[in-house]
Amino acid sequence: MRLMVITGAFPQVSQTFIFQKLVRLAQRGIEVEVMARNPGDVAAYASELAALPPTLTLRYLPPTQPQAAAAARLPVMLAQALAVHPKQARRWIAYLRKRYGTGPELGKRLYRLLPFLGSSPDVVHFEFSSLVEEYGDLAALLPGKKVISCRGADIDILPRVRPSLAGAIRRAFDEMDAVHCVTQAMVRSAMEYGLDPAKAFVNYPSVNWEYFQPEPRSTPKETLSILTVSRLHWKKGITDAVRALRHVHEAGIRAHYLVVGEGDQREAIQFEVWDQGLSDHVTLAGAQKREAVRAALTEADVFLLPTLSEGLSNAALEAMAMEIPVITTDAGGMPEAVRDGVDGYVVRRRDIDALADRLTRLARDPELRRRMGKSARQQVRERFGIETQIDVFEQVYRSLAAGRGLPQGVESCRLT
């Protein structure tokens, strides 16, 4: 079976789940072709990329910037396409001309899509719904069944501020054979853009819980170690966490907050730390390699994710696998992973007082932290193991390729 995967930057440390999924599917005998917009964290994956299975190939699409360079390359690409695949190239050109006319937009579409000419996958998977704004025409142009993933901001945020993307997603939902959602909450969000729930299947994010093995913890420390692993993006709510930390300190609790990750909100967060008088109690560590993230998890007492918009956080699942209680919000699918009062706490979004209260409870009760951490790891093992996720994807791909539709065993949409 031939699987084509269309994605953005690849591989990325923040999207380890995609890399692991594709490698394992290739190891199971599926021919996987990855079409990526650009290289991601290649240096961090140097050893893994050197040892890719022979059934996995990786191609990077031509860069679209600078535009002048891209425009200069287009005539050569077009001539090659007409020489190697004349019938298919003419059919694609006619299709795109009918949709976009003969102006600059036609040239942009040809530039993006011609690298796919000649491919004959059994299944094509768009790993993020936001990709259909640029590559959605492939649903009609390429053979094989089509699958799209809805993971978080690509449904909950981006289409709300980009009408063109909202329109592309609506059209894509009509054309797809199956729609993968990372949570039940994501199914409901996607239905706002016309998703037929009968097409949807839920396959939760996963982690390698064998890699994220908890280590023996020493005697409880005097200072509570709080950890967030996240992009520094406004939707992650990290400024709310800083404000909550101030309340924790005012309650007489010693705590240190480590934030691992990078992003465009670093300056705003640094200002908030200073403004709250917490410069000695918060560390913005920047982006770190996977080994360093795991090391930070071994030292953490609490994992904090005060997110405003989320699919389901892999970083939170990794913390749970390490027997760390998680404090998070009711955004997206987080309540589907973290059982309030069992694996940690779930509070309303933007509720700074509630965040501070739950941090205070866990700071004062090491035994509660231990019990919640044990429960959290068991939750990950039972529901979010990587083998379970890979099994579901393999079942779906093979069933679609055989013309049978979604297999009976996958989790379908629940509207209540």
Coordinates of N, CA, C and O in Angstrom, one line a residue, residues 167-278:
G167 N -13.1 28.8 3.9 CA -13.7 28.3 2.7 C -13.0 27.0 2.1 O -13.7 26.1 1.7
A168 N -11.7 27.0 2.2 CA -10.9 25.9 1.7 C -11.2 24.6 2.6 O -11.3 23.5 2.0
I169 N -11.4 24.8 3.9 CA -11.7 23.7 4.7 C -13.1 23.2 4.5 O -13.3 21.9 4.4
R170 N -14.0 24.0 4.3 CA -15.4 23.6 4.0 C -15.4 22.7 2.7 O -16.0 21.7 2.6
R171 N -14.7 23.2 1.7 CA -14.6 22.4 0.4 C -13.9 21.1 0.7 O -14.3 20.1 0.1
A172 N -12.8 21.1 1.4 CA -12.1 19.9 1.7 C -12.9 18.9 2.4 O -12.8 17.7 2.1
F173 N -13.7 19.3 3.4 CA -14.5 18.3 4.1 C -15.5 17.6 3.2 O -15.8 16.4 3.4
D174 N -15.9 18.3 2.1 CA -16.8 17.7 1.2 C -16.1 16.6 0.3 O -16.7 15.6 -0.1
E175 N -14.8 16.9 0.1 CA -14.0 16.0 -0.8 C -13.3 14.9 -0.1 O -12.9 13.9 -0.8
M176 N -13.1 15.0 1.2 CA -12.4 13.9 1.9 C -13.2 12.7 2.0 O -14.4 12.7 2.2
D177 N -12.5 11.5 2.1 CA -13.1 10.3 2.4 C -13.2 10.0 3.9 O -14.0 9.2 4.3
A178 N -12.2 10.6 4.6 CA -12.3 10.4 6.1 C -11.6 11.7 6.7 O -10.7 12.3 6.1
V179 N -12.0 12.0 7.9 CA -11.5 13.2 8.6 C -11.0 12.7 10.0 O -11.8 12.2 10.8
H180 N -9.8 12.8 10.3 CA -9.2 12.4 11.6 C -9.2 13.6 12.5 O -8.8 14.7 12.2
C181 N -9.8 13.4 13.7 CA -9.8 14.5 14.7 C -9.1 13.9 15.9 O -9.3 12.7 16.3
V182 N -8.3 14.8 16.6 CA -7.5 14.3 17.7 C -8.3 14.2 19.0 O -7.9 13.5 19.9
T183 N -9.5 14.7 19.0 CA -10.4 14.6 20.2 C -11.9 14.6 19.7 O -12.2 15.1 18.6
Q184 N -12.8 14.3 20.6 CA -14.2 14.4 20.3 C -14.5 15.9 20.2 O -15.4 16.3 19.4
A185 N -13.9 16.8 21.1 CA -14.1 18.2 21.0 C -13.8 18.8 19.6 O -14.4 19.7 19.1
M186 N -12.7 18.2 19.0 CA -12.3 18.7 17.7 C -13.3 18.3 16.6 O -13.5 19.1 15.7
V187 N -14.0 17.2 16.8 CA -15.1 16.9 15.8 C -16.1 17.9 15.9 O -16.6 18.4 14.8
R188 N -16.5 18.3 17.1 CA -17.6 19.3 17.2 C -17.1 20.7 16.6 O -17.9 21.4 16.0
S189 N -15.9 21.0 16.8 CA -15.4 22.3 16.2 C -15.4 22.2 14.7 O -15.8 23.1 14.0
A190 N -15.0 21.0 14.2 CA -14.9 20.9 12.7 C -16.3 20.9 12.1 O -16.5 21.3 10.9
M191 N -17.3 20.5 12.8 CA -18.7 20.5 12.3 C -19.2 21.9 12.0 O -20.1 22.1 11.2
E192 N -18.6 22.9 12.7 CA -18.9 24.3 12.4 C -18.5 24.7 10.9 O -19.1 25.7 10.4
Y193 N -17.6 23.9 10.3 CA -17.2 24.2 8.9 C -17.8 23.1 8.0 O -17.2 22.9 6.9
G194 N -18.8 22.5 8.4 CA -19.5 21.6 7.5 C -19.1 20.1 7.5 O -19.5 19.3 6.6
L195 N -18.3 19.7 8.5 CA -17.9 18.3 8.6 C -19.1 17.4 8.8 O -19.9 17.6 9.7
D196 N -19.3 16.4 8.0 CA -20.2 15.3 8.2 C -19.7 14.4 9.3 O -18.6 13.7 9.0
P197 N -20.2 14.3 10.5 CA -19.6 13.5 11.5 C -19.5 12.0 11.1 O -18.7 11.3 11.7
A198 N -20.3 11.6 10.1 CA -20.1 10.2 9.7 C -18.8 9.9 9.0 O -18.3 8.8 9.0
K199 N -18.1 11.0 8.6 CA -16.8 10.8 8.0 C -15.7 10.8 9.1 O -14.5 10.5 8.8
A200 N -16.0 11.2 10.3 CA -15.0 11.5 11.3 C -14.6 10.3 12.1 O -15.4 9.4 12.4
F201 N -13.3 10.2 12.4 CA -12.9 9.2 13.4 C -11.9 9.9 14.3 O -11.2 10.8 13.9
V202 N -11.9 9.4 15.6 CA -11.1 10.0 16.6 C -9.9 9.1 16.9 O -10.1 7.9 17.2
N203 N -8.7 9.6 16.7 CA -7.5 8.9 17.1 C -6.7 9.9 17.9 O -6.2 10.9 17.4
Y204 N -6.6 9.6 19.2 CA -6.0 10.6 20.1 C -4.5 10.6 19.9 O -3.9 9.7 19.4
P205 N -3.9 11.8 20.2 CA -2.4 11.8 20.2 C -1.8 10.8 21.1 O -2.5 10.2 22.0
S206 N -0.6 10.5 20.9 CA 0.0 9.4 21.7 C 1.5 9.7 22.1 O 2.1 10.6 21.5
V207 N 2.0 9.0 23.0 CA 3.4 9.2 23.4 C 4.0 7.8 23.6 O 3.3 6.8 23.9
N208 N 5.3 7.7 23.5 CA 6.0 6.5 23.8 C 6.2 6.4 25.3 O 7.2 6.9 25.8
W209 N 5.3 5.8 26.0 CA 5.4 5.8 27.5 C 6.5 5.0 28.0 O 6.9 5.1 29.1
E210 N 7.1 4.1 27.1 CA 8.3 3.3 27.5 C 9.5 4.2 27.6 O 10.4 4.0 28.4
Y211 N 9.6 5.2 26.7 CA 10.7 6.2 26.7 C 10.5 7.2 27.9 O 11.5 7.5 28.6
F212 N 9.3 7.6 28.1 CA 9.0 8.5 29.2 C 8.8 7.7 30.5 O 7.7 7.7 31.1
Q213 N 9.8 7.1 31.0 CA 9.7 6.3 32.2 C 10.0 7.2 33.4 O 11.0 7.9 33.4
P214 N 9.1 7.1 34.4 CA 9.4 7.9 35.6 C 10.6 7.4 36.3 O 11.0 6.2 36.3
E215 N 11.3 8.3 37.0 CA 12.5 7.9 37.8 C 12.2 8.1 39.3 O 11.3 9.0 39.6
P216 N 12.9 7.4 40.2 CA 12.6 7.6 41.6 C 12.8 9.0 42.0 O 13.8 9.6 41.6
R217 N 11.9 9.5 42.8 CA 11.9 10.9 43.3 C 12.5 10.9 44.6 O 12.3 10.1 45.5
S218 N 13.3 11.9 44.9 CA 14.0 12.1 46.1 C 13.0 12.7 47.1 O 11.8 12.9 46.8
T219 N 13.4 13.0 48.3 CA 12.6 13.6 49.4 C 12.0 14.9 48.8 O 12.7 15.6 48.1
P220 N 10.7 15.2 49.1 CA 10.1 16.4 48.6 C 11.0 17.6 48.8 O 11.5 17.8 49.9
K221 N 11.2 18.4 47.8 CA 12.0 19.6 47.9 C 11.3 20.8 48.6 O 10.0 20.8 48.6
E222 N 12.0 21.7 49.1 CA 11.4 22.9 49.7 C 10.7 23.8 48.7 O 9.7 24.5 49.0
T223 N 11.2 23.8 47.5 CA 10.7 24.6 46.4 C 9.9 23.8 45.4 O 10.5 22.8 44.9
L224 N 8.7 24.1 45.1 CA 7.9 23.4 44.2 C 8.4 23.7 42.8 O 8.5 24.8 42.4
S225 N 8.6 22.6 42.0 CA 9.1 22.8 40.6 C 7.9 22.7 39.7 O 7.3 21.6 39.5
I226 N 7.6 23.7 39.0 CA 6.5 23.8 38.0 C 7.1 23.9 36.6 O 8.0 24.7 36.4
L227 N 6.6 23.1 35.7 CA 7.1 23.0 34.4 C 6.0 23.2 33.3 O 4.9 22.6 33.4
T228 N 6.3 24.0 32.3 CA 5.5 24.1 31.1 C 6.5 23.8 29.9 O 7.5 24.4 29.8
V229 N 6.0 22.9 29.0 CA 6.7 22.7 27.7 C 5.8 23.1 26.6 O 4.7 22.5 26.4
S230 N 6.1 24.2 25.9 CA 5.1 24.8 25.0 C 5.8 25.8 24.1 O 6.8 26.5 24.5
R231 N 5.2 26.0 23.0 CA 5.6 27.2 22.2 C 5.2 28.5 23.0 O 4.2 28.5 23.7
L232 N 6.0 29.5 22.9 CA 5.6 30.8 23.5 C 4.6 31.5 22.6 O 5.0 32.4 21.8
H233 N 3.4 31.1 22.6 CA 2.3 31.6 21.8 C 1.2 32.1 22.7 O 1.0 31.5 23.7
W234 N 0.5 33.1 22.2 CA -0.6 33.7 23.1 C -1.6 32.6 23.5 O -2.1 32.7 24.6
K235 N -1.9 31.6 22.6 CA -2.9 30.7 22.9 C -2.6 29.7 24.1 O -3.5 29.1 24.6
K236 N -1.3 29.7 24.4 CA -0.9 28.8 25.5 C -1.1 29.3 26.9 O -1.0 28.6 27.9
G237 N -1.5 30.6 27.0 CA -1.9 31.2 28.3 C -0.8 31.3 29.3 O -1.0 31.3 30.5
I238 N 0.5 31.4 28.9 CA 1.6 31.4 29.8 C 1.6 32.7 30.7 O 2.0 32.6 31.9
T239 N 1.1 33.8 30.2 CA 1.0 34.9 31.1 C 0.0 34.7 32.2 O 0.2 35.2 33.3
D240 N -1.0 33.9 32.0 CA -2.0 33.5 33.1 C -1.2 32.7 34.1 O -1.5 32.9 35.3
A241 N -0.3 31.8 33.7 CA 0.4 31.0 34.6 C 1.3 31.9 35.5 O 1.4 31.7 36.7
V242 N 1.9 32.9 34.9 CA 2.8 33.8 35.7 C 2.0 34.6 36.7 O 2.4 34.7 37.9
R243 N 0.8 35.0 36.3 CA 0.0 35.7 37.3 C -0.5 34.8 38.4 O -0.5 35.2 39.6
A244 N -0.8 33.6 38.1 CA -1.1 32.6 39.1 C 0.0 32.3 40.1 O -0.2 32.2 41.3
L245 N 1.2 32.3 39.5 CA 2.4 32.0 40.3 C 2.6 33.1 41.4 O 3.0 32.9 42.5
R246 N 2.3 34.3 41.0 CA 2.4 35.4 42.0 C 1.4 35.1 43.2 O 1.8 35.3 44.4
H247 N 0.2 34.7 43.0 CA -0.7 34.3 44.1 C -0.1 33.2 44.9 O -0.3 33.2 46.1
V248 N 0.5 32.2 44.3 CA 1.1 31.1 45.0 C 2.2 31.6 45.9 O 2.3 31.2 47.1
H249 N 3.0 32.6 45.5 CA 4.1 33.1 46.3 C 3.5 34.0 47.4 O 4.0 33.9 48.6
E250 N 2.4 34.7 47.2 CA 1.7 35.5 48.2 C 1.1 34.6 49.3 O 0.9 35.0 50.4
A251 N 0.9 33.3 48.9 CA 0.3 32.3 49.9 C 1.5 31.7 50.8 O 1.2 30.9 51.6
G252 N 2.7 32.2 50.6 CA 3.8 31.7 51.3 C 4.5 30.5 50.8 O 5.2 29.8 51.6
I253 N 4.2 30.1 49.6 CA 4.8 28.9 49.0 C 5.9 29.2 48.1 O 5.8 30.1 47.2
R254 N 7.0 28.5 48.3 CA 8.2 28.7 47.4 C 8.0 27.8 46.2 O 7.8 26.6 46.3
A255 N 8.1 28.4 45.0 CA 7.9 27.7 43.8 C 8.8 28.3 42.7 O 9.0 29.6 42.7
H256 N 9.3 27.5 41.8 CA 10.0 28.0 40.6 C 9.3 27.5 39.4 O 8.9 26.3 39.3
Y257 N 9.2 28.3 38.4 CA 8.5 28.0 37.2 C 9.5 28.0 36.0 O 10.1 29.0 35.7
L258 N 9.6 26.8 35.4 CA 10.5 26.6 34.2 C 9.6 26.5 33.0 O 8.7 25.6 32.9
V259 N 9.9 27.3 32.0 CA 9.1 27.2 30.7 C 10.1 26.9 29.6 O 11.1 27.6 29.4
V260 N 9.9 25.7 29.0 CA 10.7 25.2 27.9 C 10.0 25.4 26.6 O 8.9 24.9 26.4
G261 N 10.6 26.2 25.7 CA 10.0 26.5 24.4 C 10.3 27.9 23.9 O 10.8 28.7 24.7
E262 N 10.0 28.1 22.7 CA 10.4 29.4 22.1 C 9.2 29.9 21.2 O 8.3 29.1 20.9
G263 N 9.1 31.2 21.0 CA 8.0 31.7 20.2 C 8.0 33.2 20.2 O 8.8 33.9 20.9
D264 N 7.0 33.8 19.5 CA 7.0 35.2 19.3 C 6.4 36.0 20.5 O 6.4 37.2 20.5
Q265 N 6.0 35.2 21.6 CA 5.5 35.9 22.7 C 6.6 36.0 23.9 O 6.2 36.4 25.0
R266 N 7.8 35.7 23.6 CA 8.8 35.7 24.6 C 8.9 37.1 25.3 O 9.0 37.2 26.5
E267 N 8.9 38.1 24.5 CA 9.1 39.5 25.1 C 7.9 39.8 26.0 O 8.1 40.3 27.1
A268 N 6.7 39.5 25.6 CA 5.5 39.8 26.4 C 5.5 39.0 27.7 O 5.2 39.5 28.8
I269 N 6.0 37.7 27.6 CA 6.1 36.9 28.8 C 7.2 37.4 29.7 O 7.0 37.5 31.0
Q270 N 8.3 37.8 29.2 CA 9.4 38.3 30.0 C 8.9 39.6 30.7 O 9.2 39.8 31.9
F271 N 8.2 40.4 30.0 CA 7.7 41.6 30.7 C 6.7 41.3 31.8 O 6.7 41.9 32.9
E272 N 5.8 40.3 31.6 CA 4.9 39.9 32.6 C 5.6 39.4 33.8 O 5.2 39.6 35.0
V273 N 6.7 38.6 33.6 CA 7.5 38.1 34.8 C 8.0 39.2 35.6 O 7.9 39.2 36.8
W274 N 8.6 40.2 34.9 CA 9.2 41.4 35.6 C 8.0 42.1 36.3 O 8.2 42.5 37.5
D275 N 6.9 42.3 35.6 CA 5.8 43.2 36.2 C 5.2 42.5 37.4 O 4.8 43.2 38.3
Q276 N 5.3 41.2 37.5 CA 4.7 40.5 38.6 C 5.8 40.3 39.7 O 5.5 39.7 40.8
G277 N 7.0 40.8 39.5 CA 8.0 40.7 40.5 C 8.6 39.3 40.7 O 9.0 38.9 41.8
L278 N 8.6 38.5 39.6 CA 9.0 37.1 39.7 C 10.2 36.8 38.9 O 10.5 35.6 38.6

